[in-house]
PDB file of C-alpha atoms in Angstrom:
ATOM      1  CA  UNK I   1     -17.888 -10.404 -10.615  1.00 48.00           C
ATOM      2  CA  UNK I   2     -16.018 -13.082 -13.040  1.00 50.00           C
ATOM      3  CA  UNK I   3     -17.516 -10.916 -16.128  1.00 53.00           C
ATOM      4  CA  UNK I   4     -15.864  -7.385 -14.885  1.00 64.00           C
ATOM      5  CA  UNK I   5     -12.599  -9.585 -14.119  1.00 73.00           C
ATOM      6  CA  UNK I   6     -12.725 -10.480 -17.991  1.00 79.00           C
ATOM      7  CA  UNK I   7     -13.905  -6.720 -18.824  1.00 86.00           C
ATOM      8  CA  UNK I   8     -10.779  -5.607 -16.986  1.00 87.00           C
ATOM      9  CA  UNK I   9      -7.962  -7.957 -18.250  1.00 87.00           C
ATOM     10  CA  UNK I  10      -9.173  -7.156 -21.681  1.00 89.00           C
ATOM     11  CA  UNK I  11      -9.049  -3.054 -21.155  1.00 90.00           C
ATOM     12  CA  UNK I  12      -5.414  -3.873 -19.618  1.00 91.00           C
ATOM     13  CA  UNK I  13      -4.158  -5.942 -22.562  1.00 91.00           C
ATOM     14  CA  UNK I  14      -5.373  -3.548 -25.238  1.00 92.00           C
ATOM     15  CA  UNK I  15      -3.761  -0.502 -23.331  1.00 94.00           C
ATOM     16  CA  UNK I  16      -0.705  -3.053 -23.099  1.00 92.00           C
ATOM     17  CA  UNK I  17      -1.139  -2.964 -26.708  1.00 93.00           C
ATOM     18  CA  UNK I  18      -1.524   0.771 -27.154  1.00 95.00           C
ATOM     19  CA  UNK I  19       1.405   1.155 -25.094  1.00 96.00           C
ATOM     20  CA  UNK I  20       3.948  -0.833 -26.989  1.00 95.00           C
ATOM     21  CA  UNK I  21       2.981   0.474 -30.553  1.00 94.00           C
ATOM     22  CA  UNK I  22       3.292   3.949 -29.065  1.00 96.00           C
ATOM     23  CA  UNK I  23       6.641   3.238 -28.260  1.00 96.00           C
ATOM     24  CA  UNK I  24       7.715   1.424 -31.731  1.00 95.00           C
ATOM     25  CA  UNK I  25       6.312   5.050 -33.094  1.00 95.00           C
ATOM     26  CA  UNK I  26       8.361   7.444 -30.842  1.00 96.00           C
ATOM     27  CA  UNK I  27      11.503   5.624 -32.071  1.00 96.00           C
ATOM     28  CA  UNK I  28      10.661   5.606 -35.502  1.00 96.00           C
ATOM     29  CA  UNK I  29       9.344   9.479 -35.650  1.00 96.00           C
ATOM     30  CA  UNK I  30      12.605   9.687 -34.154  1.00 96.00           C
ATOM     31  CA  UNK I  31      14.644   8.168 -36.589  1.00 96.00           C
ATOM     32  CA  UNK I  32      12.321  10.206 -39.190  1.00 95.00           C
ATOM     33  CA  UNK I  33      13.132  13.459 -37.601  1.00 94.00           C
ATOM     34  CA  UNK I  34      17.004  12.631 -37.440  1.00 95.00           C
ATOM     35  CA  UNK I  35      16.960  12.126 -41.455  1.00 94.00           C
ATOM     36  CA  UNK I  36      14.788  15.096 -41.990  1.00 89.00           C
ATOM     37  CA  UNK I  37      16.846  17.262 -39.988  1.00 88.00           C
ATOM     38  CA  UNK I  38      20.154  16.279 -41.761  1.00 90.00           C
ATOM     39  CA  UNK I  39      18.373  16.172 -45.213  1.00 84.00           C
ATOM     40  CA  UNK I  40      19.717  12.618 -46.032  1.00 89.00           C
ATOM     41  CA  UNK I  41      18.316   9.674 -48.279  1.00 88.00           C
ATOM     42  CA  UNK I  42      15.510   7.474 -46.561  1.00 90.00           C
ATOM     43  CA  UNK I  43      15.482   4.133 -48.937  1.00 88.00           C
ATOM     44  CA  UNK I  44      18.351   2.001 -49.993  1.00 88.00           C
ATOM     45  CA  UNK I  45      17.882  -0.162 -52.726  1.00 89.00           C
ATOM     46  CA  UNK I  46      16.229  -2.971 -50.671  1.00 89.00           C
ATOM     47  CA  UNK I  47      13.973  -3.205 -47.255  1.00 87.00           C
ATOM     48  CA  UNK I  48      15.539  -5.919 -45.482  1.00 90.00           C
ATOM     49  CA  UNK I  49      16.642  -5.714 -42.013  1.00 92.00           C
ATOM     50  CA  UNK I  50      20.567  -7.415 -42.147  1.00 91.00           C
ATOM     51  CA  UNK I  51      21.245  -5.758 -45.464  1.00 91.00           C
ATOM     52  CA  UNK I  52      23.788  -3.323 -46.037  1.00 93.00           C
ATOM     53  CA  UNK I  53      21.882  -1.936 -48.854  1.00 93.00           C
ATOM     54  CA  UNK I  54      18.855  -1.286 -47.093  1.00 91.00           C
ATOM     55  CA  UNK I  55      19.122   2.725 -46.477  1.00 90.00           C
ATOM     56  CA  UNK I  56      19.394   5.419 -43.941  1.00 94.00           C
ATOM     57  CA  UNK I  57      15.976   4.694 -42.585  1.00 94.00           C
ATOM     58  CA  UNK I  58      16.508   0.893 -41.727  1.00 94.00           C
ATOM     59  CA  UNK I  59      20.358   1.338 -40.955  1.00 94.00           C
ATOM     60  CA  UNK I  60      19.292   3.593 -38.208  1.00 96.00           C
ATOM     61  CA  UNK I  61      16.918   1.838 -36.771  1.00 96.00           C
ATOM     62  CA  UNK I  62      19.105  -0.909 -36.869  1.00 95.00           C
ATOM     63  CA  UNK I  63      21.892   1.209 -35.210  1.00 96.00           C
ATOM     64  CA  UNK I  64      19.301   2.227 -32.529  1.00 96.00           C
ATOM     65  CA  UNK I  65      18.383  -1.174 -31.603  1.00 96.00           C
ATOM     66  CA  UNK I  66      22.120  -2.175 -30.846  1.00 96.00           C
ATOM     67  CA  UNK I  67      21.532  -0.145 -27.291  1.00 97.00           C
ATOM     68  CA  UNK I  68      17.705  -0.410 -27.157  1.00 96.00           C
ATOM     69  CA  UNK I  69      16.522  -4.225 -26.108  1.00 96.00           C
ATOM     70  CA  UNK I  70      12.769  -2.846 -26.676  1.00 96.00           C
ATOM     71  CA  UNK I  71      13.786  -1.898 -30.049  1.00 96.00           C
ATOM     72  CA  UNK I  72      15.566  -5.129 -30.915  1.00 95.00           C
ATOM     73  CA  UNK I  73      13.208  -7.544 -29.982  1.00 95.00           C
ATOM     74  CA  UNK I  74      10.612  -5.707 -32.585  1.00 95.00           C
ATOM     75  CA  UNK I  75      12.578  -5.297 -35.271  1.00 94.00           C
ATOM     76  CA  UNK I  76      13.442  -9.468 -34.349  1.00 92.00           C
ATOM     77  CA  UNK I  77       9.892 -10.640 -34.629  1.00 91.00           C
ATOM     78  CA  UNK I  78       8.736  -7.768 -36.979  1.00 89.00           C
ATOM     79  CA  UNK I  79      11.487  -6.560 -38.895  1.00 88.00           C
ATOM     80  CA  UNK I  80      11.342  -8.644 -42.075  1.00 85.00           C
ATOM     81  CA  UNK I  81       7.892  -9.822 -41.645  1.00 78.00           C
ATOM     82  CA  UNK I  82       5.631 -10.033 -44.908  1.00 74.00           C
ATOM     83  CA  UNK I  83       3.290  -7.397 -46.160  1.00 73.00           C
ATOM     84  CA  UNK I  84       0.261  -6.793 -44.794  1.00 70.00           C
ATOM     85  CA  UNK I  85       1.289  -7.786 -40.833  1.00 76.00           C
ATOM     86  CA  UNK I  86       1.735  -4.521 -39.037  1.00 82.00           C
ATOM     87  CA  UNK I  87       4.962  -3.569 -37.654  1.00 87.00           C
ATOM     88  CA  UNK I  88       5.323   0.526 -38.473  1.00 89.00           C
ATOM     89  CA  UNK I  89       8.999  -0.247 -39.799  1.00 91.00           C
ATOM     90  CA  UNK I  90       7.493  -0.469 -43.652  1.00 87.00           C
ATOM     91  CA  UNK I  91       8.612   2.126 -46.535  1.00 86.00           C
ATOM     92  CA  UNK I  92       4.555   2.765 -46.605  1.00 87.00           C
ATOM     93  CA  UNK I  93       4.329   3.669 -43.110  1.00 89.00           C
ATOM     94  CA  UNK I  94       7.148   6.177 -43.154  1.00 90.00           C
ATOM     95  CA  UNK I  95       5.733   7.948 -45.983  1.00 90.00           C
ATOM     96  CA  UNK I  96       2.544   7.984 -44.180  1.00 93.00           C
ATOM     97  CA  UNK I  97       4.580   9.276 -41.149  1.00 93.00           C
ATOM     98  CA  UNK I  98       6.228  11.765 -43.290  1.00 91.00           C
ATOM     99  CA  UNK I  99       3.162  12.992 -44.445  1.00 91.00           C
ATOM    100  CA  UNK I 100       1.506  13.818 -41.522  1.00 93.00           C
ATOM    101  CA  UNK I 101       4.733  15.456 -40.252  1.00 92.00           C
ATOM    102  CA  UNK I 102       4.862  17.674 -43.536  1.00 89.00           C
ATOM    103  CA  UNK I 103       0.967  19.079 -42.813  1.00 90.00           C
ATOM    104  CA  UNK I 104       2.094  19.750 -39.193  1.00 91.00           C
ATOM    105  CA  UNK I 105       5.010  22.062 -39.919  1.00 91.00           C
ATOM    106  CA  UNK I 106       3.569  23.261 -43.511  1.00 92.00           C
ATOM    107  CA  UNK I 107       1.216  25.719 -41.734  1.00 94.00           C
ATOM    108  CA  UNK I 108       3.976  26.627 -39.202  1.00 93.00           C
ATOM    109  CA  UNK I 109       6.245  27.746 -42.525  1.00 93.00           C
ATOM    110  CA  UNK I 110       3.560  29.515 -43.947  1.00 94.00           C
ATOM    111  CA  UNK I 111       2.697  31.396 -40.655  1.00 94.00           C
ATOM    112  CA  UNK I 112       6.567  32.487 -40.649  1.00 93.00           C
ATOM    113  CA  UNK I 113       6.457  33.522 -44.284  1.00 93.00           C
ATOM    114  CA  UNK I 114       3.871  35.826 -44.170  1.00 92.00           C
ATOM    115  CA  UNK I 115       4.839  37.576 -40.775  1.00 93.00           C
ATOM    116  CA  UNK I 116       8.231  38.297 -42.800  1.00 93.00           C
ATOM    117  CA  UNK I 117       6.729  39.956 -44.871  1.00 90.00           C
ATOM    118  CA  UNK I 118       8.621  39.158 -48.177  1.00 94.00           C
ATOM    119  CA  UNK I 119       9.860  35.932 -49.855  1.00 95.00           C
ATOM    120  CA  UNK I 120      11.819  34.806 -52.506  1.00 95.00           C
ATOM    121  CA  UNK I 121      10.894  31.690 -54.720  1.00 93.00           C
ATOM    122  CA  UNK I 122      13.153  28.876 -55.750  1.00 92.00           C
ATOM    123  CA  UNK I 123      11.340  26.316 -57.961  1.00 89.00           C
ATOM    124  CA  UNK I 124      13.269  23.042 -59.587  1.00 86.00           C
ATOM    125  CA  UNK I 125      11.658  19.913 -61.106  1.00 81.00           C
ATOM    126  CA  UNK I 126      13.348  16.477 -60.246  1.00 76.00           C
ATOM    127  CA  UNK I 127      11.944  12.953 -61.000  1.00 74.00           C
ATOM    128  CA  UNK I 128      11.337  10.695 -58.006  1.00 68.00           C
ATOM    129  CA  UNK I 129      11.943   6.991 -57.763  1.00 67.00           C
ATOM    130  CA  UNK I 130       8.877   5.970 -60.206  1.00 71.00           C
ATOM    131  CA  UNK I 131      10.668   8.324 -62.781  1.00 73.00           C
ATOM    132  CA  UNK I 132       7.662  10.978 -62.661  1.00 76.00           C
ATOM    133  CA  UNK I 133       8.668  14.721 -62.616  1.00 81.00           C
ATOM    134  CA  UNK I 134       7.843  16.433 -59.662  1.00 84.00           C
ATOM    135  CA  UNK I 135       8.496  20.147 -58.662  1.00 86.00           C
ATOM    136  CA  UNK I 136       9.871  21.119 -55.585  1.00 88.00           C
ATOM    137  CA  UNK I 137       9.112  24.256 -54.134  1.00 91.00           C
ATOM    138  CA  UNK I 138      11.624  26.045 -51.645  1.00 93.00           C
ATOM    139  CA  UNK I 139      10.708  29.274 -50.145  1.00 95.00           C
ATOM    140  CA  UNK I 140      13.452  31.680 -48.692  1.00 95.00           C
ATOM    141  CA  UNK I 141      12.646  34.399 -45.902  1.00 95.00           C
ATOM    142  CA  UNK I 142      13.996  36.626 -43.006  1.00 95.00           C
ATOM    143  CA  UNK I 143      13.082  34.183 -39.893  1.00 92.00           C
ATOM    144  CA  UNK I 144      10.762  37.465 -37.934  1.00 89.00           C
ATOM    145  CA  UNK I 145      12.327  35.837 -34.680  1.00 90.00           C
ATOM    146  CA  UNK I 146      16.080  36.267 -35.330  1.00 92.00           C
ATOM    147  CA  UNK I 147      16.217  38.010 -38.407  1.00 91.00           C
ATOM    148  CA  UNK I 148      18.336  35.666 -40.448  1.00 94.00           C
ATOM    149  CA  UNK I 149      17.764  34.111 -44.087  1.00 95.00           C
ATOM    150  CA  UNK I 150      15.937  30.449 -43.331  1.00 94.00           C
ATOM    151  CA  UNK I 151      14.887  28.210 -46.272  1.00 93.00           C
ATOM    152  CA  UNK I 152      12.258  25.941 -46.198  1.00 92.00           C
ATOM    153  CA  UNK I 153      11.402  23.340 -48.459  1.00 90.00           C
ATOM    154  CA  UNK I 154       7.105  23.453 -48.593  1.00 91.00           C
ATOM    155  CA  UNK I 155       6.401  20.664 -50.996  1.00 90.00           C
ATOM    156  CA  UNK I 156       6.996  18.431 -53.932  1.00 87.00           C
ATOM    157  CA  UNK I 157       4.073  19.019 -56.937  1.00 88.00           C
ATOM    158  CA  UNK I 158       3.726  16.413 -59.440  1.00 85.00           C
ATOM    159  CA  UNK I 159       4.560  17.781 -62.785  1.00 82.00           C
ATOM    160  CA  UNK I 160       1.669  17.964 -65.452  1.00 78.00           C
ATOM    161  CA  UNK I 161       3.795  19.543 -68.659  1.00 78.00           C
ATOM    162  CA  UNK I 162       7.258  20.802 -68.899  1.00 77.00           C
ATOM    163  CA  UNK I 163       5.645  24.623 -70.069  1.00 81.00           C
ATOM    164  CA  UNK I 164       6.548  27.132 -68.060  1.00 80.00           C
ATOM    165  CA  UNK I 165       2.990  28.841 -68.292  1.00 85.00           C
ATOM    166  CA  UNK I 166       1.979  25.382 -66.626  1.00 85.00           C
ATOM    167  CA  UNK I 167       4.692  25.236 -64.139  1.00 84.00           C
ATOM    168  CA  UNK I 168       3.594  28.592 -63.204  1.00 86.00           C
ATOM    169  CA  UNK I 169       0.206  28.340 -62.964  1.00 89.00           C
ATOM    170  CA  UNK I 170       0.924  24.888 -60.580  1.00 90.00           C
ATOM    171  CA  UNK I 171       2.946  26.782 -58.261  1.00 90.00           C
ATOM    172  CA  UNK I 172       0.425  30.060 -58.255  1.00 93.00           C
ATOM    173  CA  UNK I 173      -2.564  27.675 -57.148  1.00 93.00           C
ATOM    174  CA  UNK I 174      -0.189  25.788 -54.657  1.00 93.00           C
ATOM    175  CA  UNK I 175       1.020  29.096 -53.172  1.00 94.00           C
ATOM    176  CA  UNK I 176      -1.868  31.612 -53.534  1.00 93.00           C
ATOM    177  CA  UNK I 177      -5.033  28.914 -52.994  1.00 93.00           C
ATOM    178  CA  UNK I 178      -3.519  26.153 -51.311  1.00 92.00           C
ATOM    179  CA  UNK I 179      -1.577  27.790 -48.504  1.00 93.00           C
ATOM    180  CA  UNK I 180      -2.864  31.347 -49.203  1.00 93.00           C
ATOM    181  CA  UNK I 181       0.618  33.029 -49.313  1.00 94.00           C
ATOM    182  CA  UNK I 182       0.281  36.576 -50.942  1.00 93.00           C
ATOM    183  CA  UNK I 183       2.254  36.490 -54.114  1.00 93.00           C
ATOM    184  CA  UNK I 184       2.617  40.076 -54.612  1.00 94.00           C
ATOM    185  CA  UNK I 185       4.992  39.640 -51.880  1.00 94.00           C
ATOM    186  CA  UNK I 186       7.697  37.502 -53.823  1.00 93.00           C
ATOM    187  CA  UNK I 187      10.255  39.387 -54.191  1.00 93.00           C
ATOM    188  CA  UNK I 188      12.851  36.674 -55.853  1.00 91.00           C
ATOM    189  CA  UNK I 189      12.506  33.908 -58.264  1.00 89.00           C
ATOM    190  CA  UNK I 190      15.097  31.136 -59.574  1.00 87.00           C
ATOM    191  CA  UNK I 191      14.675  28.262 -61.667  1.00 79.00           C
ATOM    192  CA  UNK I 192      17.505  26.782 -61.418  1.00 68.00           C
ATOM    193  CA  UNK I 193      18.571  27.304 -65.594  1.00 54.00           C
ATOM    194  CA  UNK I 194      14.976  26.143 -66.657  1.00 57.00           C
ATOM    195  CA  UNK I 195      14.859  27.909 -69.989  1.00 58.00           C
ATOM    196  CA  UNK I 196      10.903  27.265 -70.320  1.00 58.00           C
ATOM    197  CA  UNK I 197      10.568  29.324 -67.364  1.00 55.00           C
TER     198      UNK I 197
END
């Protein structure tokens, strides 16, 4: 009997556990959703809770916590905490979280863009914070629900050369094998003034 008693208060702490880092996530993925949704700036230029230079991402969980106690007390005993102790409020973990958001709704897009039949193309490179070029690729469609113009942002590609014949080729394979959108139906193409394209 004492062994199941053990057995027991063990299963109860780790779905304790399980519980509370299931919360921590719905507020983040909320705060993730929020900045998605509004297109705005994750990172500041540091990741320290208290700082007013600390971003969008931080700042709103920050703002959150003001009116949620469950929230506050985390971010108290986890919020600055050093690297490698888990606490799902890291600049690692969002991008993770970002990630798996992005191959969750990347299908969904691609679904949309093909029962619309036609799409147009809109293709820009941009460095990101490391200073490598990466491509962005933006697709633009009648939504086949309510029949007006949506764009979607599908993905960033890391550039490989500045050529146009390789810019095109890295979009082609992204488009045609990766998501398996039929090209032939492109019906619009910008570059935003790249003359190499």
């Amino acid at each position: 009997m004492t062994g199941y008693g053990v057995t027991q208060k063990l299963e109860e702490q780790i779905k304790g556990e399980r519980e509370y880092w299931q919360h921590i996530l719905q507020r983040v993925i909320a705060v993730i959703q929020t900045l998605v949704e509004r297109r705005l700036p994750f990172q500041g230029s540091n990741d320290t809770f208290g700082s007013l230079q600390n971003g969008d991402f931080l700042g709103l969980l920050e703002l959150v916590a003001q009116f949620d106690p469950f929230l506050a007390g985390h971010i108290s005993k986890y919020g600055n905490a050093s690297k490698g102790n888990p606490s799902y409020l890291s600049k690692t973990i969002c991008d993770e979280l970002i990630r798996l958001m992005s191959d969750k709704v990347r299908p969904t897009i691609v679904d949309e863009t093909s029962t619309a039949g036609y799409f147009s193309l809109f293709v820009d490179s941009t460095p990101d914070l490391s200073h490598i070029d990466q491509l962005s690729i933006v697709l633009r469609y009648v939504s086949p629900t309510d029949g007006k113009p949506v764009e979607r942002f599908i993905t960033f590609l890391n550039l490989k050369s500045h050529t146009g014949e390789e810019m095109a080729n890295q979009v082609l394979h992204y488009l045609c094998q990766v998501c398996k959108i039929d090209f032939s139906k492109c019906r619009g193409q910008s570059y935003d003034n790249a003359a190499n394209m």
